């Protein structure tokens, strides 16, 4: 019996490091490093201290074209309240030449970054398709995600909550509009 207890104790002690290593880690701020329209490296961490709406899109994406005018209008309304909008294009290198035309057509005034990939989407928990939108708090933590085309009321609900007193329950942290 003593051998059996000793064997169980050794097994438990041996498993503790594995349990700790496999334990969920504390969430870390979102990170994304891309290139702006001038070819300069840009970093999401440089926006810490600000609330950020990060929209992943592509010039060839129909739903992205549908929601972009709403983002442009909403950015004009919320920029005065300190909200930063960033558009991250998933256009591959060959397709990036049409991004300036897209920006001009939709009169986008907020920063547009290029070079985003499906790996970036996956790493940030955004799903596998565009459009996808992440909402980041002042610490750079993603507090909400919308996979697929976002609706105006969904965008506004998240912006009102994050700029308010945050006493009411947070909006649904993950919407799938696919």
XYZ file of C-alpha atoms in Angstrom:
178
model
C 0.000 0.000 0.000
C 2.826 2.405 0.858
C 4.439 1.758 -2.532
C 1.150 2.560 -4.236
C 0.827 5.880 -2.320
C 4.461 6.748 -3.107
C 3.882 5.968 -6.794
C 0.776 8.217 -6.903
C 2.651 10.998 -5.080
C 5.547 10.803 -7.559
C 3.106 10.839 -10.480
C 1.308 13.903 -9.104
C 4.581 15.754 -8.460
C 5.776 14.921 -11.955
C 2.506 16.217 -13.469
C 2.495 19.585 -11.666
C 4.943 21.268 -14.070
C 2.894 19.969 -16.996
C -0.313 21.316 -15.479
C 1.243 24.726 -14.850
C 2.770 24.861 -18.341
C -0.582 23.992 -19.891
C -2.516 26.479 -17.773
C -4.088 29.333 -19.708
C -1.838 32.361 -19.766
C -3.064 35.805 -18.836
C -4.295 37.628 -21.899
C -1.699 39.848 -23.507
C -2.294 43.059 -25.445
C -2.932 42.549 -29.143
C 0.073 43.014 -31.356
C 0.233 43.663 -35.068
C 3.159 44.981 -37.095
C 2.445 45.980 -40.695
C 3.335 48.699 -43.212
C 1.534 51.986 -43.797
C 0.719 53.406 -47.214
C 4.140 55.122 -47.359
C 5.980 51.851 -46.706
C 6.851 52.731 -43.100
C 6.602 50.011 -40.404
C 3.644 50.560 -38.071
C 2.866 48.888 -34.765
C -0.409 48.447 -32.928
C 1.431 48.866 -29.612
C 2.036 52.519 -30.542
C -1.694 53.120 -30.036
C -1.772 52.001 -26.383
C -3.626 54.575 -24.330
C -6.237 54.937 -27.084
C -9.351 52.993 -27.971
C -8.862 51.358 -31.379
C -11.263 49.897 -33.939
C -9.162 47.591 -36.121
C -10.916 46.518 -39.308
C -9.421 43.766 -41.470
C -10.529 44.087 -45.097
C -9.436 43.599 -48.709
C -10.103 45.449 -51.951
C -11.565 42.294 -53.555
C -13.993 41.615 -50.663
C -17.645 42.456 -51.420
C -18.815 42.770 -47.789
C -15.744 44.940 -47.051
C -16.890 47.347 -49.769
C -20.388 47.348 -48.270
C -19.256 48.239 -44.739
C -16.446 50.697 -45.572
C -18.703 53.765 -46.061
C -20.125 53.113 -42.575
C -16.606 52.974 -41.083
C -15.687 56.236 -42.824
C -18.807 58.000 -41.493
C -18.462 56.514 -37.999
C -14.789 57.479 -37.784
C -15.683 61.106 -38.553
C -18.270 61.011 -35.750
C -16.115 59.267 -33.116
C -12.599 60.611 -33.820
C -13.343 63.702 -31.678
C -14.022 61.321 -28.779
C -10.530 59.836 -29.125
C -11.445 56.677 -31.019
C -8.808 55.572 -33.545
C -9.867 53.580 -36.593
C -7.284 51.525 -38.482
C -7.891 49.541 -41.652
C -5.626 46.517 -42.154
C -5.634 45.241 -45.734
C -5.217 41.544 -46.490
C -4.501 42.234 -50.145
C -1.489 40.218 -51.263
C 1.554 42.107 -52.517
C 0.451 41.967 -56.178
C -2.982 43.370 -55.303
C -1.716 46.159 -53.064
C -1.319 48.518 -56.022
C -5.104 49.066 -56.046
C -5.292 50.042 -52.356
C -4.738 53.793 -53.026
C -7.602 53.741 -55.543
C -9.828 51.990 -52.940
C -8.884 54.575 -50.281
C -9.677 57.442 -52.664
C -12.971 55.914 -53.822
C -14.241 55.485 -50.249
C -12.627 58.743 -49.003
C -10.879 56.944 -46.141
C -9.085 59.380 -43.817
C -8.009 56.930 -41.116
C -4.727 54.965 -41.260
C -4.598 52.119 -43.749
C -2.040 49.398 -43.143
C -1.043 46.749 -45.650
C 0.487 43.313 -45.396
C -1.989 41.685 -43.009
C -2.339 37.914 -43.407
C -4.619 35.061 -42.455
C -2.042 34.261 -39.761
C -2.649 37.709 -38.233
C -6.388 37.030 -38.224
C -5.883 33.686 -36.523
C -3.421 34.985 -33.944
C -5.856 37.741 -32.931
C -8.844 35.370 -32.799
C -10.551 37.050 -35.738
C -11.548 33.935 -37.653
C -10.443 33.064 -41.146
C -12.197 35.579 -43.383
C -12.627 39.279 -44.024
C -14.175 41.500 -43.076
C -13.363 41.158 -39.403
C -13.265 43.886 -36.771
C -11.504 44.001 -33.402
C -12.206 46.534 -30.652
C -9.246 47.312 -28.384
C -9.303 49.128 -25.060
C -6.662 51.590 -23.865
C -4.385 48.760 -22.709
C -4.448 47.167 -26.166
C -6.681 44.297 -25.052
C -9.313 43.085 -27.508
C -12.654 43.347 -25.721
C -14.877 42.520 -28.706
C -14.622 40.914 -32.145
C -17.004 40.847 -35.092
C -16.402 38.210 -37.728
C -18.058 39.143 -40.998
C -19.753 42.356 -42.022
C -20.518 44.539 -39.015
C -23.811 46.377 -38.700
C -23.988 50.049 -37.692
C -25.820 49.263 -34.440
C -23.187 46.655 -33.490
C -20.402 49.161 -34.086
C -22.184 51.922 -32.157
C -23.066 49.627 -29.234
C -19.410 48.719 -28.710
C -18.208 52.308 -29.047
C -20.816 53.612 -26.588
C -19.904 50.948 -24.056
C -16.129 51.468 -24.222
C -16.436 55.272 -24.043
C -19.062 55.145 -21.296
C -18.768 54.240 -17.633
C -18.592 50.497 -18.474
C -20.960 49.679 -15.607
C -23.489 47.955 -17.830
C -22.614 44.484 -19.097
C -20.159 44.547 -21.992
C -21.528 43.832 -25.468
C -21.252 40.290 -26.759
C -17.473 39.730 -27.083
C -17.820 37.704 -30.278
C -20.333 38.184 -33.053
C -20.319 35.945 -36.102
C -22.043 37.620 -39.026
C -20.995 35.023 -41.554
